[in-house]
């Protein structure tokens, strides 16, 4: 958390020290994609594999404001196939960006969603399988920054998500760092 705060402060200092240049910002839509394994000790010791995904379509209605639908989630697979779970989130997002003419844009994002959870557990000795499904309402609030290429066709979102419900993220905590690649057109 301390390193993230230092990174954000450093990025803001660079932004304020650099001159702001107005550029053509006529990109009305964006497609955001995330597909990566969650990096933790369980991935490196081979116990669990947790791929995380997200796909979103954004509408830029004002220089500062964008919104759209989003599908996201994660899967958890245990190497021995004793435990498998998935979480699929269907929802929307609203984003308020600061400094719309800059290539480095701080933002605040809010996303409510329905979460469809499914868990399958196999007992080790009896090999009986137990399954459970659940539907939750969840959401997150996320400060972050978007880094744009010079032509503004591509961007990278770096954000820190905070759960606004009691639902935990893939790291079993109420907050997580994440990133997303975007194509703007």
PDB file of C-alpha atoms in Angstrom:
ATOM      1  CA  UNK A   1       0.000   0.000   0.000  1.00  0.00           C
ATOM      2  CA  UNK A   2       2.866   2.370   0.820  1.00  0.00           C
ATOM      3  CA  UNK A   3       4.533   1.673  -2.533  1.00  0.00           C
ATOM      4  CA  UNK A   4       1.270   2.380  -4.367  1.00  0.00           C
ATOM      5  CA  UNK A   5       0.902   5.699  -2.539  1.00  0.00           C
ATOM      6  CA  UNK A   6       4.460   6.672  -3.450  1.00  0.00           C
ATOM      7  CA  UNK A   7       3.844   5.724  -7.091  1.00  0.00           C
ATOM      8  CA  UNK A   8       0.645   7.798  -7.256  1.00  0.00           C
ATOM      9  CA  UNK A   9       2.305  10.816  -5.601  1.00  0.00           C
ATOM     10  CA  UNK A  10       5.283  10.576  -7.970  1.00  0.00           C
ATOM     11  CA  UNK A  11       2.964  10.368 -10.989  1.00  0.00           C
ATOM     12  CA  UNK A  12       0.990  13.412  -9.860  1.00  0.00           C
ATOM     13  CA  UNK A  13       4.194  15.406  -9.284  1.00  0.00           C
ATOM     14  CA  UNK A  14       5.402  14.578 -12.791  1.00  0.00           C
ATOM     15  CA  UNK A  15       2.042  15.603 -14.191  1.00  0.00           C
ATOM     16  CA  UNK A  16       1.945  18.952 -12.396  1.00  0.00           C
ATOM     17  CA  UNK A  17       5.547  19.716 -13.360  1.00  0.00           C
ATOM     18  CA  UNK A  18       4.890  18.992 -17.051  1.00  0.00           C
ATOM     19  CA  UNK A  19       3.042  21.518 -19.225  1.00  0.00           C
ATOM     20  CA  UNK A  20      -0.492  20.554 -20.185  1.00  0.00           C
ATOM     21  CA  UNK A  21      -1.056  20.514 -23.942  1.00  0.00           C
ATOM     22  CA  UNK A  22      -4.497  20.400 -25.481  1.00  0.00           C
ATOM     23  CA  UNK A  23      -4.858  17.573 -27.965  1.00  0.00           C
ATOM     24  CA  UNK A  24      -7.684  16.297 -30.119  1.00  0.00           C
ATOM     25  CA  UNK A  25      -9.767  14.258 -27.702  1.00  0.00           C
ATOM     26  CA  UNK A  26     -12.555  13.058 -29.989  1.00  0.00           C
ATOM     27  CA  UNK A  27     -12.469   9.412 -28.886  1.00  0.00           C
ATOM     28  CA  UNK A  28     -16.080   8.638 -27.970  1.00  0.00           C
ATOM     29  CA  UNK A  29     -15.842   4.917 -27.160  1.00  0.00           C
ATOM     30  CA  UNK A  30     -13.452   2.502 -25.507  1.00  0.00           C
ATOM     31  CA  UNK A  31     -13.093  -1.234 -25.076  1.00  0.00           C
ATOM     32  CA  UNK A  32     -11.242  -2.383 -21.959  1.00  0.00           C
ATOM     33  CA  UNK A  33      -9.759  -5.862 -21.580  1.00  0.00           C
ATOM     34  CA  UNK A  34      -8.078  -7.615 -18.687  1.00  0.00           C
ATOM     35  CA  UNK A  35      -6.933 -11.244 -18.694  1.00  0.00           C
ATOM     36  CA  UNK A  36      -4.192 -12.306 -16.335  1.00  0.00           C
ATOM     37  CA  UNK A  37      -3.422 -14.793 -13.563  1.00  0.00           C
ATOM     38  CA  UNK A  38      -3.619 -13.339 -10.074  1.00  0.00           C
ATOM     39  CA  UNK A  39      -0.030 -13.142  -8.859  1.00  0.00           C
ATOM     40  CA  UNK A  40       0.397 -14.538  -5.355  1.00  0.00           C
ATOM     41  CA  UNK A  41       2.413 -17.210  -3.556  1.00  0.00           C
ATOM     42  CA  UNK A  42      -0.170 -19.900  -4.395  1.00  0.00           C
ATOM     43  CA  UNK A  43       0.433 -19.369  -8.116  1.00  0.00           C
ATOM     44  CA  UNK A  44       4.200 -19.712  -7.759  1.00  0.00           C
ATOM     45  CA  UNK A  45       4.104 -22.832  -5.562  1.00  0.00           C
ATOM     46  CA  UNK A  46       1.532 -24.428  -7.900  1.00  0.00           C
ATOM     47  CA  UNK A  47      -1.286 -24.830  -5.368  1.00  0.00           C
ATOM     48  CA  UNK A  48      -3.886 -22.563  -7.004  1.00  0.00           C
ATOM     49  CA  UNK A  49      -4.321 -20.957 -10.395  1.00  0.00           C
ATOM     50  CA  UNK A  50      -6.562 -17.855 -10.325  1.00  0.00           C
ATOM     51  CA  UNK A  51      -7.176 -16.236 -13.715  1.00  0.00           C
ATOM     52  CA  UNK A  52      -8.839 -12.815 -13.556  1.00  0.00           C
ATOM     53  CA  UNK A  53     -10.769 -11.319 -16.483  1.00  0.00           C
ATOM     54  CA  UNK A  54     -12.747  -8.207 -17.367  1.00  0.00           C
ATOM     55  CA  UNK A  55     -14.310  -6.817 -20.539  1.00  0.00           C
ATOM     56  CA  UNK A  56     -16.014  -3.433 -20.734  1.00  0.00           C
ATOM     57  CA  UNK A  57     -17.433  -1.067 -23.302  1.00  0.00           C
ATOM     58  CA  UNK A  58     -17.240   2.612 -22.427  1.00  0.00           C
ATOM     59  CA  UNK A  59     -19.125   5.665 -23.676  1.00  0.00           C
ATOM     60  CA  UNK A  60     -17.375   9.013 -23.177  1.00  0.00           C
ATOM     61  CA  UNK A  61     -20.284  11.436 -22.797  1.00  0.00           C
ATOM     62  CA  UNK A  62     -18.260  14.429 -21.591  1.00  0.00           C
ATOM     63  CA  UNK A  63     -14.569  15.204 -21.296  1.00  0.00           C
ATOM     64  CA  UNK A  64     -14.624  14.129 -17.663  1.00  0.00           C
ATOM     65  CA  UNK A  65     -17.383  11.512 -17.577  1.00  0.00           C
ATOM     66  CA  UNK A  66     -17.703   8.003 -19.028  1.00  0.00           C
ATOM     67  CA  UNK A  67     -19.874   4.977 -18.302  1.00  0.00           C
ATOM     68  CA  UNK A  68     -20.767   1.577 -19.696  1.00  0.00           C
ATOM     69  CA  UNK A  69     -21.420  -2.123 -19.107  1.00  0.00           C
ATOM     70  CA  UNK A  70     -18.795  -4.486 -17.703  1.00  0.00           C
ATOM     71  CA  UNK A  71     -18.406  -8.245 -17.344  1.00  0.00           C
ATOM     72  CA  UNK A  72     -15.666  -9.379 -14.967  1.00  0.00           C
ATOM     73  CA  UNK A  73     -14.719 -12.141 -12.585  1.00  0.00           C
ATOM     74  CA  UNK A  74     -12.230 -14.798 -11.703  1.00  0.00           C
ATOM     75  CA  UNK A  75     -11.805 -18.545 -11.496  1.00  0.00           C
ATOM     76  CA  UNK A  76      -9.960 -20.452  -8.789  1.00  0.00           C
ATOM     77  CA  UNK A  77      -8.574 -23.876  -9.644  1.00  0.00           C
ATOM     78  CA  UNK A  78      -6.740 -26.103  -7.200  1.00  0.00           C
ATOM     79  CA  UNK A  79      -4.022 -28.255  -8.752  1.00  0.00           C
ATOM     80  CA  UNK A  80      -5.506 -31.457  -7.320  1.00  0.00           C
ATOM     81  CA  UNK A  81      -9.022 -30.556  -8.578  1.00  0.00           C
ATOM     82  CA  UNK A  82     -10.412 -30.778  -5.036  1.00  0.00           C
ATOM     83  CA  UNK A  83     -11.608 -27.192  -5.118  1.00  0.00           C
ATOM     84  CA  UNK A  84     -12.900 -25.077  -7.998  1.00  0.00           C
ATOM     85  CA  UNK A  85     -14.820 -21.831  -7.815  1.00  0.00           C
ATOM     86  CA  UNK A  86     -15.866 -19.045 -10.100  1.00  0.00           C
ATOM     87  CA  UNK A  87     -17.267 -15.556  -9.739  1.00  0.00           C
ATOM     88  CA  UNK A  88     -18.882 -13.840 -12.723  1.00  0.00           C
ATOM     89  CA  UNK A  89     -19.842 -10.187 -12.268  1.00  0.00           C
ATOM     90  CA  UNK A  90     -22.354  -8.409 -14.522  1.00  0.00           C
ATOM     91  CA  UNK A  91     -22.668  -4.697 -13.981  1.00  0.00           C
ATOM     92  CA  UNK A  92     -21.849  -1.179 -15.034  1.00  0.00           C
ATOM     93  CA  UNK A  93     -19.254   1.458 -14.292  1.00  0.00           C
ATOM     94  CA  UNK A  94     -19.179   5.244 -14.034  1.00  0.00           C
ATOM     95  CA  UNK A  95     -15.851   7.075 -14.217  1.00  0.00           C
ATOM     96  CA  UNK A  96     -14.972  10.687 -13.491  1.00  0.00           C
ATOM     97  CA  UNK A  97     -11.589  11.667 -14.957  1.00  0.00           C
ATOM     98  CA  UNK A  98      -9.541  14.685 -13.996  1.00  0.00           C
ATOM     99  CA  UNK A  99      -7.502  16.661 -16.585  1.00  0.00           C
ATOM    100  CA  UNK A 100      -9.196  15.402 -19.784  1.00  0.00           C
ATOM    101  CA  UNK A 101      -6.556  16.879 -22.137  1.00  0.00           C
ATOM    102  CA  UNK A 102      -3.623  15.193 -20.416  1.00  0.00           C
ATOM    103  CA  UNK A 103      -2.038  11.863 -21.347  1.00  0.00           C
ATOM    104  CA  UNK A 104      -1.976  10.995 -17.626  1.00  0.00           C
ATOM    105  CA  UNK A 105      -5.507  11.144 -16.215  1.00  0.00           C
ATOM    106  CA  UNK A 106      -6.311  10.522 -12.561  1.00  0.00           C
ATOM    107  CA  UNK A 107      -9.808   9.117 -12.134  1.00  0.00           C
ATOM    108  CA  UNK A 108     -12.375   7.877  -9.643  1.00  0.00           C
ATOM    109  CA  UNK A 109     -14.555   4.954 -10.683  1.00  0.00           C
ATOM    110  CA  UNK A 110     -17.690   3.393  -9.208  1.00  0.00           C
ATOM    111  CA  UNK A 111     -19.072   0.010 -10.296  1.00  0.00           C
ATOM    112  CA  UNK A 112     -22.151  -1.817  -8.973  1.00  0.00           C
ATOM    113  CA  UNK A 113     -22.707  -5.410 -10.163  1.00  0.00           C
ATOM    114  CA  UNK A 114     -24.475  -8.718  -9.679  1.00  0.00           C
ATOM    115  CA  UNK A 115     -22.063 -11.475  -8.739  1.00  0.00           C
ATOM    116  CA  UNK A 116     -22.792 -15.110  -9.608  1.00  0.00           C
ATOM    117  CA  UNK A 117     -20.696 -17.412  -7.424  1.00  0.00           C
ATOM    118  CA  UNK A 118     -20.272 -21.144  -7.927  1.00  0.00           C
ATOM    119  CA  UNK A 119     -18.118 -23.479  -5.811  1.00  0.00           C
ATOM    120  CA  UNK A 120     -17.338 -27.158  -6.235  1.00  0.00           C
ATOM    121  CA  UNK A 121     -15.532 -29.066  -3.490  1.00  0.00           C
ATOM    122  CA  UNK A 122     -14.511 -32.723  -3.572  1.00  0.00           C
ATOM    123  CA  UNK A 123     -13.908 -34.542  -0.300  1.00  0.00           C
ATOM    124  CA  UNK A 124     -10.411 -35.987  -0.269  1.00  0.00           C
ATOM    125  CA  UNK A 125     -11.139 -39.436   1.124  1.00  0.00           C
ATOM    126  CA  UNK A 126     -14.686 -40.159  -0.061  1.00  0.00           C
ATOM    127  CA  UNK A 127     -14.442 -38.237  -3.366  1.00  0.00           C
ATOM    128  CA  UNK A 128     -17.982 -36.955  -2.812  1.00  0.00           C
ATOM    129  CA  UNK A 129     -18.617 -33.664  -4.513  1.00  0.00           C
ATOM    130  CA  UNK A 130     -20.352 -30.679  -2.930  1.00  0.00           C
ATOM    131  CA  UNK A 131     -21.615 -27.792  -5.008  1.00  0.00           C
ATOM    132  CA  UNK A 132     -22.981 -24.417  -3.989  1.00  0.00           C
ATOM    133  CA  UNK A 133     -24.180 -21.407  -5.938  1.00  0.00           C
ATOM    134  CA  UNK A 134     -25.000 -17.926  -4.731  1.00  0.00           C
ATOM    135  CA  UNK A 135     -26.005 -14.569  -6.197  1.00  0.00           C
ATOM    136  CA  UNK A 136     -24.768 -11.392  -4.493  1.00  0.00           C
ATOM    137  CA  UNK A 137     -24.912  -7.685  -5.144  1.00  0.00           C
ATOM    138  CA  UNK A 138     -21.460  -6.170  -5.020  1.00  0.00           C
ATOM    139  CA  UNK A 139     -19.526  -3.140  -6.092  1.00  0.00           C
ATOM    140  CA  UNK A 140     -16.306  -1.240  -5.812  1.00  0.00           C
ATOM    141  CA  UNK A 141     -14.961   2.284  -5.615  1.00  0.00           C
ATOM    142  CA  UNK A 142     -11.597   2.769  -7.277  1.00  0.00           C
ATOM    143  CA  UNK A 143      -9.118   5.642  -7.523  1.00  0.00           C
ATOM    144  CA  UNK A 144      -6.535   5.272 -10.260  1.00  0.00           C
ATOM    145  CA  UNK A 145      -4.699   6.728 -13.216  1.00  0.00           C
ATOM    146  CA  UNK A 146      -4.969   6.184 -16.967  1.00  0.00           C
ATOM    147  CA  UNK A 147      -1.808   6.377 -19.058  1.00  0.00           C
ATOM    148  CA  UNK A 148      -2.465   7.173 -22.740  1.00  0.00           C
ATOM    149  CA  UNK A 149      -0.291   6.700 -25.806  1.00  0.00           C
ATOM    150  CA  UNK A 150       0.568   9.791 -27.829  1.00  0.00           C
ATOM    151  CA  UNK A 151      -2.226   9.197 -30.363  1.00  0.00           C
ATOM    152  CA  UNK A 152      -4.667   8.275 -27.534  1.00  0.00           C
ATOM    153  CA  UNK A 153      -5.703   5.024 -29.222  1.00  0.00           C
ATOM    154  CA  UNK A 154      -4.464   2.876 -26.358  1.00  0.00           C
ATOM    155  CA  UNK A 155      -4.411   3.382 -22.617  1.00  0.00           C
ATOM    156  CA  UNK A 156      -3.488   1.509 -19.468  1.00  0.00           C
ATOM    157  CA  UNK A 157      -5.597   1.857 -16.316  1.00  0.00           C
ATOM    158  CA  UNK A 158      -3.831   1.325 -12.988  1.00  0.00           C
ATOM    159  CA  UNK A 159      -6.264   1.280 -10.077  1.00  0.00           C
ATOM    160  CA  UNK A 160      -6.786   0.176  -6.523  1.00  0.00           C
ATOM    161  CA  UNK A 161     -10.275  -1.284  -5.964  1.00  0.00           C
ATOM    162  CA  UNK A 162     -12.062  -1.013  -2.618  1.00  0.00           C
ATOM    163  CA  UNK A 163     -15.125  -3.221  -2.073  1.00  0.00           C
ATOM    164  CA  UNK A 164     -18.215  -1.259  -1.035  1.00  0.00           C
ATOM    165  CA  UNK A 165     -19.900  -4.432   0.251  1.00  0.00           C
ATOM    166  CA  UNK A 166     -18.658  -7.285   2.415  1.00  0.00           C
ATOM    167  CA  UNK A 167     -17.694  -9.258  -0.732  1.00  0.00           C
ATOM    168  CA  UNK A 168     -13.985 -10.050  -0.989  1.00  0.00           C
ATOM    169  CA  UNK A 169     -11.963  -9.943  -4.204  1.00  0.00           C
ATOM    170  CA  UNK A 170      -9.808 -12.752  -5.647  1.00  0.00           C
ATOM    171  CA  UNK A 171      -7.158 -12.080  -2.979  1.00  0.00           C
ATOM    172  CA  UNK A 172      -9.754 -12.755  -0.203  1.00  0.00           C
ATOM    173  CA  UNK A 173      -9.482  -9.113   0.959  1.00  0.00           C
ATOM    174  CA  UNK A 174     -11.656  -6.021   0.657  1.00  0.00           C
ATOM    175  CA  UNK A 175      -9.169  -4.238  -1.643  1.00  0.00           C
ATOM    176  CA  UNK A 176      -6.903  -5.193  -4.538  1.00  0.00           C
ATOM    177  CA  UNK A 177      -4.588  -3.550  -7.102  1.00  0.00           C
ATOM    178  CA  UNK A 178      -5.560  -4.180 -10.725  1.00  0.00           C
ATOM    179  CA  UNK A 179      -4.903  -2.974 -14.259  1.00  0.00           C
ATOM    180  CA  UNK A 180      -6.648  -2.967 -17.627  1.00  0.00           C
ATOM    181  CA  UNK A 181      -5.692  -2.287 -21.259  1.00  0.00           C
ATOM    182  CA  UNK A 182      -8.031  -0.117 -23.333  1.00  0.00           C
ATOM    183  CA  UNK A 183      -8.568   0.560 -27.020  1.00  0.00           C
ATOM    184  CA  UNK A 184     -10.091   4.006 -27.637  1.00  0.00           C
ATOM    185  CA  UNK A 185     -11.919   4.966 -30.832  1.00  0.00           C
TER     186      UNK A 185
END
